[in-house]
Coordinates of C-alpha atoms in Angstrom, one line a residue:
X18 CA -0.2 0.1 0.0
X19 CA 1.5 3.4 -1.1
X20 CA -0.1 6.8 0.2
X21 CA 0.8 10.1 -1.6
X22 CA 0.1 13.5 0.2
X23 CA -1.7 16.0 -2.0
X24 CA -1.9 18.6 0.5
X25 CA -4.8 19.5 2.9
X26 CA -6.9 16.4 3.1
X27 CA -6.2 15.0 0.0
X28 CA -4.5 11.6 -0.5
X29 CA -3.6 9.0 -3.2
X30 CA -3.6 5.3 -2.2
X31 CA -2.2 2.6 -4.5
X32 CA -3.3 -1.2 -3.6
X33 CA -2.4 -3.9 -6.0
X34 CA -2.4 -1.6 -9.1
X35 CA -5.9 -0.1 -8.1
X36 CA -5.7 4.0 -7.6
X37 CA -7.8 5.7 -4.9
X38 CA -8.3 9.4 -4.3
X39 CA -9.4 10.7 -1.0
X40 CA -11.1 14.0 -0.7
X41 CA -9.3 15.9 -3.7
X42 CA -9.0 19.4 -2.8
X43 CA -5.7 20.1 -5.0
X44 CA -6.4 22.6 -7.9
X45 CA -7.5 25.6 -5.6
X46 CA -4.5 25.1 -2.9
X47 CA -1.8 27.3 -3.8
X48 CA 0.5 24.9 -1.7
X49 CA -0.3 22.4 -4.1
X50 CA 0.2 24.0 -7.2
X51 CA 2.9 21.5 -8.3
X52 CA 0.3 18.7 -8.5
X53 CA -1.4 18.4 -11.7
X54 CA -5.1 16.9 -11.3
X55 CA -5.1 15.7 -15.1
X56 CA -2.3 13.5 -14.5
X57 CA -3.6 12.0 -11.1
X58 CA -4.8 8.1 -11.8
X59 CA -8.3 7.5 -9.9
X60 CA -10.5 3.9 -10.1
X61 CA -12.2 5.2 -6.9
X62 CA -12.8 8.3 -5.2
X63 CA -13.6 8.4 -1.3
X64 CA -15.5 11.5 -0.2
X65 CA -15.5 11.8 3.8
X66 CA -17.8 14.9 3.4
X67 CA -19.5 17.6 1.1
X68 CA -17.6 20.6 2.2
X69 CA -15.5 22.4 -0.7
X70 CA -12.1 21.7 0.7
X71 CA -12.9 17.9 0.3
X72 CA -14.9 17.8 -3.2
X73 CA -13.7 20.8 -5.2
X74 CA -11.7 18.2 -7.8
X75 CA -14.1 15.3 -7.7
X76 CA -16.4 15.9 -10.6
X77 CA -13.2 17.1 -12.9
X78 CA -11.5 14.1 -12.0
X79 CA -14.2 11.5 -12.2
X80 CA -15.2 12.9 -15.4
X81 CA -11.7 12.0 -16.7
X82 CA -11.0 8.7 -15.2
X83 CA -14.7 7.4 -14.8
X84 CA -14.1 6.6 -11.0
X85 CA -16.4 5.2 -8.9
X86 CA -17.3 7.7 -6.0
X87 CA -17.5 6.3 -2.5
X88 CA -19.4 8.3 0.2
X89 CA -22.6 8.4 2.2
X90 CA -26.0 8.1 0.8
X91 CA -26.8 11.9 0.4
X92 CA -23.1 12.5 -1.3
X93 CA -23.3 9.5 -3.5
X94 CA -26.7 10.3 -4.7
X95 CA -25.8 13.8 -5.6
X96 CA -23.1 12.7 -7.8
X97 CA -25.1 10.0 -9.4
X98 CA -27.6 12.4 -10.2
X99 CA -25.0 14.1 -12.3
X100 CA -24.4 11.1 -14.0
X101 CA -21.3 9.8 -12.3
X102 CA -20.9 6.4 -10.8
X103 CA -21.5 6.2 -7.3
X104 CA -21.4 3.6 -4.2
X105 CA -23.6 4.7 -1.4
X106 CA -22.7 4.1 2.3
X107 CA -23.8 4.9 6.0
X108 CA -22.4 4.7 9.2
X109 CA -21.6 1.1 10.4
X110 CA -21.8 -0.4 6.9
X111 CA -19.0 -1.9 5.1
X112 CA -18.4 -3.2 1.3
X113 CA -15.8 -5.6 -0.1
X114 CA -14.3 -3.7 -3.0
X115 CA -11.5 -5.1 -5.3
X116 CA -8.7 -3.1 -3.2
X117 CA -10.2 -4.4 0.3
X118 CA -13.0 -3.7 2.7
X119 CA -14.2 -0.5 3.4
X120 CA -16.2 0.6 6.6
X121 CA -17.9 4.0 7.0
X122 CA -17.5 5.2 10.6
X123 CA -18.6 8.2 12.8
X124 CA -17.0 11.6 12.1
X125 CA -18.2 14.5 14.6
X126 CA -18.2 17.5 12.2
X127 CA -20.7 19.3 9.3
X128 CA -21.2 18.6 5.9
X129 CA -23.1 20.6 3.3
X130 CA -22.1 21.2 -0.5
X131 CA -20.8 24.9 -1.5
X132 CA -24.3 25.3 -3.2
X133 CA -26.0 24.6 0.1
X134 CA -27.2 21.1 -0.9
X135 CA -27.5 18.8 2.4
X136 CA -24.2 16.8 2.4
X137 CA -25.5 14.1 4.7
X138 CA -23.5 12.9 8.0
X139 CA -19.8 13.2 7.7
X140 CA -17.7 10.1 7.9
X141 CA -14.1 8.5 8.1
X142 CA -13.2 5.2 6.3
X143 CA -11.5 2.0 7.8
X144 CA -9.8 0.3 4.8
X145 CA -8.7 -3.2 5.1
X146 CA -6.5 -4.4 2.8
X147 CA -4.9 -7.6 1.9
X148 CA -1.8 -7.0 4.3
X149 CA -2.5 -3.3 5.7
X150 CA -5.3 -1.5 7.4
X151 CA -5.5 2.3 7.6
X152 CA -8.1 4.5 9.1
X153 CA -8.9 7.8 7.5
X154 CA -10.5 9.9 10.1
X155 CA -11.8 12.9 7.7
X156 CA -12.6 16.0 9.3
X157 CA -13.5 15.1 13.1
X158 CA -13.7 16.2 16.6
X159 CA -12.3 13.7 19.2
X160 CA -15.0 11.2 19.7
X161 CA -15.4 8.1 21.7
X162 CA -16.7 6.5 18.6
X163 CA -13.0 6.0 17.7
X164 CA -12.6 3.2 20.4
X165 CA -15.0 1.1 18.4
X166 CA -12.4 0.6 15.7
X167 CA -9.8 -1.6 17.1
X168 CA -12.6 -4.0 18.6
X169 CA -12.8 -5.1 14.8
X170 CA -9.8 -3.9 13.3
X171 CA -6.1 -3.9 14.2
X172 CA -4.8 -0.8 12.4
X173 CA -1.1 -0.1 10.6
X174 CA -1.8 3.4 10.2
X175 CA -4.2 6.3 11.3
X176 CA -4.5 9.2 9.2
X177 CA -5.9 12.3 11.7
X178 CA -6.5 15.9 11.4
X179 CA -4.3 18.0 13.2
X180 CA -4.9 21.3 12.3
X181 CA -7.3 22.4 14.9
X182 CA -9.9 24.9 14.9
X183 CA -12.3 23.3 12.3
X184 CA -11.1 19.5 13.7
X185 CA -9.0 17.9 16.1
X186 CA -5.8 19.5 17.2
X187 CA -2.5 18.1 17.8
X188 CA -3.4 17.2 21.7
X189 CA -6.6 15.4 20.5
X190 CA -5.1 13.5 17.8
X191 CA -2.7 11.8 20.4
X192 CA -5.7 10.7 22.4
X193 CA -7.6 9.7 19.2
X194 CA -4.4 7.5 18.3
X195 CA -4.8 6.0 21.8
X196 CA -8.5 5.3 21.2
X197 CA -7.9 3.6 17.8
X198 CA -4.9 2.0 19.5
X199 CA -2.7 3.1 16.5
X200 CA 0.9 4.6 17.3
X201 CA 1.8 5.4 13.7
X202 CA 0.1 8.6 12.8
X203 CA -0.1 10.4 9.4
X204 CA -1.0 13.9 10.0
X205 CA -3.4 15.7 7.9
X206 CA -5.5 19.0 7.3
X207 CA -3.1 21.2 8.4
X208 CA -1.1 24.5 7.2
X209 CA -3.6 25.1 4.2
X210 CA -4.8 28.4 5.3
X211 CA -4.2 30.7 8.3
X212 CA -6.8 28.8 10.7
X213 CA -5.1 25.6 10.6
X214 CA -1.2 26.5 10.6
X215 CA 0.8 24.4 13.2
X216 CA 4.3 24.3 14.4
X217 CA 5.6 21.1 12.9
X218 CA 8.5 20.6 15.3
X219 CA 6.3 21.0 18.4
X220 CA 3.5 18.6 16.9
X221 CA 6.2 15.9 16.3
X222 CA 7.5 16.3 19.8
X223 CA 4.4 15.9 21.6
X224 CA 3.7 12.7 19.8
X225 CA 7.4 11.4 20.6
X226 CA 6.7 12.3 23.9
X227 CA 4.1 10.0 24.0
X228 CA 5.7 7.3 22.3
X229 CA 4.1 7.6 19.0
X230 CA 5.3 8.6 15.5
X231 CA 3.6 11.6 13.7
X232 CA 4.7 11.7 10.1
X233 CA 4.0 14.9 8.2
X234 CA 5.0 14.7 4.6
X235 CA 5.4 17.3 1.8
X236 CA 2.8 17.5 -0.6
X237 CA 3.5 15.1 -3.2
X238 CA 5.6 12.8 -0.9
X239 CA 4.5 9.1 -0.4
X240 CA 4.9 6.5 2.2
X241 CA 4.7 2.7 1.8
X242 CA 3.1 0.2 4.0

């Protein structure tokens, strides 16, 4: 499993030659200006919620690649009505895709499209691959629901928002990593704009002091699990 950070909360995941994009907000992110969305591969697009900074490039990429959009029922229906292929889910449900099992889990946030359309309840995704399992939290506050995840799935990586103000900050993300029982964390949803700028070294130190590993990737940088 190869995971690439495309800035903000946008990720690329490669699993056995299947390409997955998560919350593509790239073309309007000045910090990601070196990423060309026309070159990104996508068989599936996972959408955690409907806010613009998570769905901006969904339609352009899905139109070019014919990717299947995976999200909650309201978001899936929104895109189906526009002619895109989508797979609807809701909290607690899971589905076996060609790249692994996806479970849609609780996130504590809000969700509406830029045009005001209701975007359903926000969520996160637990992906159980053939060899590695990851948790993509989406935009969320710290919530006790996270403690349910390790009852079912042993995680190899937790991808958690750490920018604060709109989501968890660093301290709550440390607690979240305890809740999901995963000490290897990839931070995201930080630095894109002023409200969510963080001190990288302080964030890493806090995780280190709690015997945890926080990875903060440069935009376009990848890790392999």
